[in-house]
PDB file of C-alpha atoms in Angstrom:
ATOM      1  CA  MET A 643       0.000   0.000   0.000  1.00  0.00           C
ATOM      2  CA  GLU A 644       2.884   2.318   0.711  1.00  0.00           C
ATOM      3  CA  ASP A 645       3.899   2.525  -2.968  1.00  0.00           C
ATOM      4  CA  VAL A 646       0.505   3.840  -4.081  1.00  0.00           C
ATOM      5  CA  LYS A 647       0.691   7.595  -4.471  1.00  0.00           C
ATOM      6  CA  LEU A 648      -2.555   9.530  -4.749  1.00  0.00           C
ATOM      7  CA  GLU A 649      -2.462  12.694  -6.817  1.00  0.00           C
ATOM      8  CA  PHE A 650      -5.117  15.383  -6.733  1.00  0.00           C
ATOM      9  CA  PRO A 651      -5.735  18.465  -8.871  1.00  0.00           C
ATOM     10  CA  SER A 652      -4.964  21.793  -7.239  1.00  0.00           C
ATOM     11  CA  LEU A 653      -7.845  23.807  -5.841  1.00  0.00           C
ATOM     12  CA  PRO A 654      -8.840  26.959  -7.761  1.00  0.00           C
ATOM     13  CA  GLN A 655      -7.683  29.965  -5.771  1.00  0.00           C
ATOM     14  CA  CYS A 656      -9.742  32.848  -4.460  1.00  0.00           C
ATOM     15  CA  LYS A 657     -11.263  35.207  -6.943  1.00  0.00           C
ATOM     16  CA  GLU A 658      -9.786  38.665  -6.537  1.00  0.00           C
ATOM     17  CA  ASP A 659     -13.146  40.270  -7.208  1.00  0.00           C
ATOM     18  CA  ALA A 660     -15.065  38.239  -4.605  1.00  0.00           C
ATOM     19  CA  GLU A 661     -17.930  40.263  -3.171  1.00  0.00           C
ATOM     20  CA  GLU A 662     -17.903  41.264   0.464  1.00  0.00           C
ATOM     21  CA  TRP A 663     -20.405  38.992   2.234  1.00  0.00           C
ATOM     22  CA  THR A 664     -23.656  40.662   3.214  1.00  0.00           C
ATOM     23  CA  TYR A 665     -26.618  39.160   5.046  1.00  0.00           C
ATOM     24  CA  PRO A 666     -29.071  39.178   2.078  1.00  0.00           C
ATOM     25  CA  MET A 667     -26.609  37.016   0.075  1.00  0.00           C
ATOM     26  CA  ARG A 668     -27.705  33.981   2.082  1.00  0.00           C
ATOM     27  CA  ARG A 669     -30.891  34.000  -0.029  1.00  0.00           C
ATOM     28  CA  GLU A 670     -28.881  33.739  -3.268  1.00  0.00           C
ATOM     29  CA  MET A 671     -26.574  31.047  -4.643  1.00  0.00           C
ATOM     30  CA  GLN A 672     -22.801  31.458  -4.747  1.00  0.00           C
ATOM     31  CA  GLU A 673     -20.257  29.847  -7.101  1.00  0.00           C
ATOM     32  CA  ILE A 674     -17.962  27.711  -4.927  1.00  0.00           C
ATOM     33  CA  LEU A 675     -15.888  26.110  -7.686  1.00  0.00           C
ATOM     34  CA  PRO A 676     -16.051  26.942 -11.396  1.00  0.00           C
ATOM     35  CA  GLY A 677     -19.419  25.485 -12.390  1.00  0.00           C
ATOM     36  CA  LEU A 678     -20.471  24.373  -8.875  1.00  0.00           C
ATOM     37  CA  PHE A 679     -22.968  26.571  -7.025  1.00  0.00           C
ATOM     38  CA  LEU A 680     -24.360  26.318  -3.490  1.00  0.00           C
ATOM     39  CA  GLY A 681     -27.500  28.076  -2.333  1.00  0.00           C
ATOM     40  CA  PRO A 682     -30.898  27.921  -0.638  1.00  0.00           C
ATOM     41  CA  TYR A 683     -34.128  26.715  -2.191  1.00  0.00           C
ATOM     42  CA  SER A 684     -35.051  30.349  -2.787  1.00  0.00           C
ATOM     43  CA  SER A 685     -32.387  30.402  -5.547  1.00  0.00           C
ATOM     44  CA  ALA A 686     -34.151  27.512  -7.373  1.00  0.00           C
ATOM     45  CA  MET A 687     -37.758  28.699  -7.160  1.00  0.00           C
ATOM     46  CA  LYS A 688     -39.892  29.220 -10.257  1.00  0.00           C
ATOM     47  CA  SER A 689     -39.344  32.962 -10.184  1.00  0.00           C
ATOM     48  CA  LYS A 690     -35.554  32.466 -10.346  1.00  0.00           C
ATOM     49  CA  LEU A 691     -35.478  30.688 -13.720  1.00  0.00           C
ATOM     50  CA  PRO A 692     -33.952  33.702 -15.534  1.00  0.00           C
ATOM     51  CA  ILE A 693     -31.082  33.818 -12.995  1.00  0.00           C
ATOM     52  CA  LEU A 694     -30.443  30.061 -13.269  1.00  0.00           C
ATOM     53  CA  GLN A 695     -30.336  30.368 -17.050  1.00  0.00           C
ATOM     54  CA  LYS A 696     -28.129  33.451 -16.897  1.00  0.00           C
ATOM     55  CA  TYR A 697     -25.528  31.483 -14.906  1.00  0.00           C
ATOM     56  CA  GLY A 698     -25.830  28.487 -17.244  1.00  0.00           C
ATOM     57  CA  ILE A 699     -27.129  25.991 -14.658  1.00  0.00           C
ATOM     58  CA  THR A 700     -27.802  22.585 -16.282  1.00  0.00           C
ATOM     59  CA  HIS A 701     -27.967  20.238 -13.253  1.00  0.00           C
ATOM     60  CA  ILE A 702     -29.552  20.647  -9.809  1.00  0.00           C
ATOM     61  CA  ILE A 703     -29.147  18.570  -6.647  1.00  0.00           C
ATOM     62  CA  CYS A 704     -32.287  19.134  -4.567  1.00  0.00           C
ATOM     63  CA  ILE A 705     -31.915  17.977  -0.943  1.00  0.00           C
ATOM     64  CA  ARG A 706     -35.118  17.860   1.072  1.00  0.00           C
ATOM     65  CA  GLN A 707     -36.887  15.753   3.643  1.00  0.00           C
ATOM     66  CA  ASN A 708     -40.129  14.118   2.516  1.00  0.00           C
ATOM     67  CA  ILE A 709     -42.124  16.466   4.790  1.00  0.00           C
ATOM     68  CA  GLU A 710     -40.561  19.424   2.910  1.00  0.00           C
ATOM     69  CA  ALA A 711     -41.575  18.036  -0.494  1.00  0.00           C
ATOM     70  CA  ASN A 712     -44.654  20.284  -0.617  1.00  0.00           C
ATOM     71  CA  PHE A 713     -42.560  23.429  -0.691  1.00  0.00           C
ATOM     72  CA  VAL A 714     -39.026  22.328  -1.784  1.00  0.00           C
ATOM     73  CA  LYS A 715     -39.515  20.994  -5.322  1.00  0.00           C
ATOM     74  CA  PRO A 716     -37.604  20.203  -8.511  1.00  0.00           C
ATOM     75  CA  ASN A 717     -39.381  22.945 -10.436  1.00  0.00           C
ATOM     76  CA  PHE A 718     -37.766  22.660 -13.859  1.00  0.00           C
ATOM     77  CA  GLN A 719     -37.531  18.958 -14.665  1.00  0.00           C
ATOM     78  CA  GLN A 720     -37.970  19.629 -18.394  1.00  0.00           C
ATOM     79  CA  LEU A 721     -35.069  22.112 -18.376  1.00  0.00           C
ATOM     80  CA  PHE A 722     -32.455  20.724 -15.951  1.00  0.00           C
ATOM     81  CA  ARG A 723     -31.237  17.313 -14.846  1.00  0.00           C
ATOM     82  CA  TYR A 724     -32.149  16.716 -11.193  1.00  0.00           C
ATOM     83  CA  LEU A 725     -30.843  14.526  -8.421  1.00  0.00           C
ATOM     84  CA  VAL A 726     -33.409  14.633  -5.576  1.00  0.00           C
ATOM     85  CA  LEU A 727     -32.225  13.333  -2.174  1.00  0.00           C
ATOM     86  CA  ASP A 728     -34.558  12.651   0.751  1.00  0.00           C
ATOM     87  CA  ILE A 729     -32.439  13.753   3.714  1.00  0.00           C
ATOM     88  CA  ALA A 730     -33.400  15.405   6.997  1.00  0.00           C
ATOM     89  CA  ASP A 731     -31.263  18.115   8.573  1.00  0.00           C
ATOM     90  CA  ASN A 732     -30.792  15.837  11.566  1.00  0.00           C
ATOM     91  CA  PRO A 733     -27.463  14.936  13.248  1.00  0.00           C
ATOM     92  CA  VAL A 734     -28.286  11.201  13.171  1.00  0.00           C
ATOM     93  CA  GLU A 735     -29.040  11.153   9.429  1.00  0.00           C
ATOM     94  CA  ASN A 736     -26.492   9.054   7.496  1.00  0.00           C
ATOM     95  CA  ILE A 737     -25.239  11.266   4.663  1.00  0.00           C
ATOM     96  CA  ILE A 738     -21.957   9.458   3.824  1.00  0.00           C
ATOM     97  CA  ARG A 739     -23.862   6.843   1.812  1.00  0.00           C
ATOM     98  CA  TYR A 740     -24.975   9.550  -0.653  1.00  0.00           C
ATOM     99  CA  PHE A 741     -21.524  11.098  -1.252  1.00  0.00           C
ATOM    100  CA  PRO A 742     -20.442   8.769  -4.123  1.00  0.00           C
ATOM    101  CA  MET A 743     -23.748   9.337  -5.943  1.00  0.00           C
ATOM    102  CA  THR A 744     -23.546  13.122  -5.645  1.00  0.00           C
ATOM    103  CA  LYS A 745     -19.871  13.154  -6.696  1.00  0.00           C
ATOM    104  CA  GLU A 746     -20.710  11.140  -9.807  1.00  0.00           C
ATOM    105  CA  PHE A 747     -23.598  13.506 -10.618  1.00  0.00           C
ATOM    106  CA  ILE A 748     -21.461  16.656 -10.177  1.00  0.00           C
ATOM    107  CA  ASP A 749     -18.491  15.211 -12.089  1.00  0.00           C
ATOM    108  CA  GLY A 750     -20.790  14.083 -14.906  1.00  0.00           C
ATOM    109  CA  SER A 751     -22.144  17.603 -15.231  1.00  0.00           C
ATOM    110  CA  LEU A 752     -18.824  19.458 -15.041  1.00  0.00           C
ATOM    111  CA  GLN A 753     -17.083  17.063 -17.455  1.00  0.00           C
ATOM    112  CA  THR A 754     -19.705  17.796 -20.121  1.00  0.00           C
ATOM    113  CA  GLY A 755     -19.421  21.552 -19.660  1.00  0.00           C
ATOM    114  CA  GLY A 756     -22.507  21.833 -17.456  1.00  0.00           C
ATOM    115  CA  LYS A 757     -23.034  23.763 -14.222  1.00  0.00           C
ATOM    116  CA  VAL A 758     -24.546  22.409 -11.009  1.00  0.00           C
ATOM    117  CA  LEU A 759     -26.541  24.037  -8.228  1.00  0.00           C
ATOM    118  CA  VAL A 760     -26.671  22.148  -4.912  1.00  0.00           C
ATOM    119  CA  HIS A 761     -29.484  23.367  -2.665  1.00  0.00           C
ATOM    120  CA  GLY A 762     -31.373  22.291   0.421  1.00  0.00           C
ATOM    121  CA  ASN A 763     -33.892  24.552   2.087  1.00  0.00           C
ATOM    122  CA  ALA A 764     -31.626  27.226   3.597  1.00  0.00           C
ATOM    123  CA  GLY A 765     -28.350  26.280   1.864  1.00  0.00           C
ATOM    124  CA  ILE A 766     -26.601  26.157   5.234  1.00  0.00           C
ATOM    125  CA  SER A 767     -26.350  22.593   6.604  1.00  0.00           C
ATOM    126  CA  ARG A 768     -27.260  19.691   4.284  1.00  0.00           C
ATOM    127  CA  SER A 769     -26.295  21.156   0.923  1.00  0.00           C
ATOM    128  CA  ALA A 770     -23.136  22.688   2.409  1.00  0.00           C
ATOM    129  CA  ALA A 771     -22.099  19.270   3.776  1.00  0.00           C
ATOM    130  CA  PHE A 772     -22.393  17.720   0.302  1.00  0.00           C
ATOM    131  CA  VAL A 773     -20.365  20.465  -1.365  1.00  0.00           C
ATOM    132  CA  ILE A 774     -17.684  20.120   1.339  1.00  0.00           C
ATOM    133  CA  ALA A 775     -17.567  16.329   0.810  1.00  0.00           C
ATOM    134  CA  TYR A 776     -17.209  16.827  -2.951  1.00  0.00           C
ATOM    135  CA  ILE A 777     -14.310  19.252  -2.487  1.00  0.00           C
ATOM    136  CA  MET A 778     -12.608  16.960   0.049  1.00  0.00           C
ATOM    137  CA  GLU A 779     -12.657  13.958  -2.280  1.00  0.00           C
ATOM    138  CA  THR A 780     -11.914  15.854  -5.503  1.00  0.00           C
ATOM    139  CA  PHE A 781      -8.943  17.821  -4.173  1.00  0.00           C
ATOM    140  CA  GLY A 782      -7.692  15.484  -1.424  1.00  0.00           C
ATOM    141  CA  MET A 783      -8.514  17.876   1.415  1.00  0.00           C
ATOM    142  CA  LYS A 784      -9.258  17.556   5.096  1.00  0.00           C
ATOM    143  CA  TYR A 785     -12.692  18.571   6.344  1.00  0.00           C
ATOM    144  CA  ARG A 786     -11.359  21.678   8.098  1.00  0.00           C
ATOM    145  CA  ASP A 787      -9.706  23.049   4.942  1.00  0.00           C
ATOM    146  CA  ALA A 788     -12.644  22.220   2.675  1.00  0.00           C
ATOM    147  CA  PHE A 789     -15.049  23.872   5.140  1.00  0.00           C
ATOM    148  CA  ALA A 790     -12.926  27.040   5.172  1.00  0.00           C
ATOM    149  CA  TYR A 791     -12.801  27.085   1.364  1.00  0.00           C
ATOM    150  CA  VAL A 792     -16.587  26.848   1.044  1.00  0.00           C
ATOM    151  CA  GLN A 793     -17.199  29.343   3.852  1.00  0.00           C
ATOM    152  CA  GLU A 794     -15.062  31.941   2.088  1.00  0.00           C
ATOM    153  CA  ARG A 795     -17.620  31.873  -0.702  1.00  0.00           C
ATOM    154  CA  ARG A 796     -20.825  31.306   1.295  1.00  0.00           C
ATOM    155  CA  PHE A 797     -20.196  32.651   4.753  1.00  0.00           C
ATOM    156  CA  CYS A 798     -23.443  31.433   6.340  1.00  0.00           C
ATOM    157  CA  ILE A 799     -22.744  27.665   6.012  1.00  0.00           C
ATOM    158  CA  ASN A 800     -23.113  25.666   9.226  1.00  0.00           C
ATOM    159  CA  PRO A 801     -23.450  21.859   8.857  1.00  0.00           C
ATOM    160  CA  ASN A 802     -24.983  20.276  11.955  1.00  0.00           C
ATOM    161  CA  ALA A 803     -22.698  18.466  14.426  1.00  0.00           C
ATOM    162  CA  GLY A 804     -23.595  14.990  13.148  1.00  0.00           C
ATOM    163  CA  PHE A 805     -22.751  15.976   9.566  1.00  0.00           C
ATOM    164  CA  VAL A 806     -19.438  17.493  10.677  1.00  0.00           C
ATOM    165  CA  HIS A 807     -18.527  14.235  12.420  1.00  0.00           C
ATOM    166  CA  GLN A 808     -19.349  12.228   9.283  1.00  0.00           C
ATOM    167  CA  LEU A 809     -17.342  14.586   7.084  1.00  0.00           C
ATOM    168  CA  GLN A 810     -14.343  14.161   9.393  1.00  0.00           C
ATOM    169  CA  GLU A 811     -14.789  10.370   9.161  1.00  0.00           C
ATOM    170  CA  TYR A 812     -15.011  10.626   5.381  1.00  0.00           C
ATOM    171  CA  GLU A 813     -11.358  11.732   5.125  1.00  0.00           C
ATOM    172  CA  ALA A 814     -10.149   8.203   5.839  1.00  0.00           C
ATOM    173  CA  ILE A 815     -12.928   6.561   3.799  1.00  0.00           C
ATOM    174  CA  TYR A 816     -12.322   8.386   0.527  1.00  0.00           C
ATOM    175  CA  LEU A 817      -8.532   8.005   0.833  1.00  0.00           C
ATOM    176  CA  ALA A 818      -8.901   4.246   1.364  1.00  0.00           C
ATOM    177  CA  LYS A 819     -11.331   3.971  -1.548  1.00  0.00           C
ATOM    178  CA  LEU A 820      -9.039   5.887  -3.919  1.00  0.00           C
ATOM    179  CA  THR A 821      -6.014   3.870  -2.767  1.00  0.00           C
ATOM    180  CA  ILE A 822      -7.803   0.603  -3.520  1.00  0.00           C
ATOM    181  CA  GLN A 823      -8.885   1.925  -6.934  1.00  0.00           C
ATOM    182  CA  MET A 824      -5.229   2.551  -7.794  1.00  0.00           C
ATOM    183  CA  MET A 825      -3.871  -0.714  -6.434  1.00  0.00           C
ATOM    184  CA  SER A 826      -3.218  -3.696  -8.662  1.00  0.00           C
ATOM    185  CA  PRO A 827      -4.740  -7.058  -7.645  1.00  0.00           C
ATOM    186  CA  LEU A 828      -1.239  -8.144  -6.592  1.00  0.00           C
ATOM    187  CA  GLN A 829      -0.869  -5.155  -4.242  1.00  0.00           C
ATOM    188  CA  ILE A 830      -4.293  -5.843  -2.732  1.00  0.00           C
ATOM    189  CA  GLU A 831      -3.318  -9.474  -2.159  1.00  0.00           C
ATOM    190  CA  ARG A 832      -0.043  -8.424  -0.583  1.00  0.00           C
ATOM    191  CA  SER A 833      -1.731  -5.941   1.765  1.00  0.00           C
ATOM    192  CA  LEU A 834      -4.253  -8.631   2.757  1.00  0.00           C
ATOM    193  CA  SER A 835      -1.522 -11.094   3.645  1.00  0.00           C
ATOM    194  CA  VAL A 836       0.207  -8.400   5.694  1.00  0.00           C
ATOM    195  CA  HIS A 837      -3.068  -7.770   7.556  1.00  0.00           C
ATOM    196  CA  SER A 838      -3.745 -11.417   8.363  1.00  0.00           C
ATOM    197  CA  GLY A 839      -0.110 -12.316   9.110  1.00  0.00           C
ATOM    198  CA  PRO A 840       1.366 -15.799   8.827  1.00  0.00           C
ATOM    199  CA  THR A 841      -0.573 -17.029  11.870  1.00  0.00           C
ATOM    200  CA  GLY A 842      -3.833 -15.283  10.958  1.00  0.00           C
ATOM    201  CA  SER A 843      -6.770 -17.658  10.731  1.00  0.00           C
ATOM    202  CA  LEU A 844      -8.217 -18.540   7.342  1.00  0.00           C
ATOM    203  CA  LYS A 845     -11.614 -17.205   8.441  1.00  0.00           C
ATOM    204  CA  ARG A 846     -10.210 -13.777   9.074  1.00  0.00           C
ATOM    205  CA  THR A 847      -8.480 -13.714   5.701  1.00  0.00           C
ATOM    206  CA  HIS A 848     -11.735 -14.629   3.961  1.00  0.00           C
ATOM    207  CA  GLU A 849     -13.589 -11.896   5.848  1.00  0.00           C
ATOM    208  CA  GLU A 850     -10.981  -9.349   4.869  1.00  0.00           C
ATOM    209  CA  GLU A 851     -11.091 -10.464   1.259  1.00  0.00           C
ATOM    210  CA  GLU A 852     -14.855 -10.096   1.339  1.00  0.00           C
ATOM    211  CA  ASP A 853     -14.507  -6.598   2.779  1.00  0.00           C
ATOM    212  CA  PHE A 854     -12.055  -5.626   0.072  1.00  0.00           C
ATOM    213  CA  GLY A 855     -14.235  -7.308  -2.536  1.00  0.00           C
ATOM    214  CA  ASN A 856     -17.266  -5.386  -1.347  1.00  0.00           C
ATOM    215  CA  MET A 857     -15.307  -2.159  -1.372  1.00  0.00           C
ATOM    216  CA  GLN A 858     -14.178  -2.867  -4.928  1.00  0.00           C
ATOM    217  CA  VAL A 859     -17.713  -3.674  -6.046  1.00  0.00           C
ATOM    218  CA  ALA A 860     -18.994  -0.488  -4.409  1.00  0.00           C
ATOM    219  CA  THR A 861     -16.173   1.465  -6.035  1.00  0.00           C
ATOM    220  CA  ALA A 862     -16.887  -0.051  -9.427  1.00  0.00           C
ATOM    221  CA  GLN A 863     -20.545   0.865  -9.141  1.00  0.00           C
ATOM    222  CA  ASN A 864     -19.785   4.386  -7.993  1.00  0.00           C
ATOM    223  CA  GLY A 865     -16.869   5.090 -10.251  1.00  0.00           C
TER     224      GLY A 865
END
């Protein structure tokens, strides 16, 4: 495992002409990375179609709990591609399981020249957590640094404590996943034999192989 070197693209630096943050800006969307926007639902309402078109939005990730579905809606399904996630802004909600899906959706949009808006209701907790996770995995960053990067562009972000904990856990998860993606079958076998050791029981080795196999399957599906 030690001879697998992960390389990440460098993060786009601050725009010199970034606007000074003002309170009303929390009701609008901000561009976090080139082509990736974060905002509240109010930036994706029917009345905001001209603004979405002006900025060239092509894809929207709409994060809402089922009880919010009456007022947080994918309004333009004929015009934009949507990914709708049913997630509560609740510290016990498991959001890590959605990160690979959202990364694939964002990458798919950006690679074809599209632009993505990620929104929840307020654009502060859930949607911010997903944008932070995307930046962590794409640029090989720690939670703290990715949070700071996003907050520079949308000052009001504040993921709940449970989401913060999961984002911190995600550092190790995405690094392990990327390392396994880059490893040859021989390297995986070698790292397994190191784990189980010469006296390790056969059962344990099989369990580990199953774990690695499952991780590879999950990676293949997500990748």
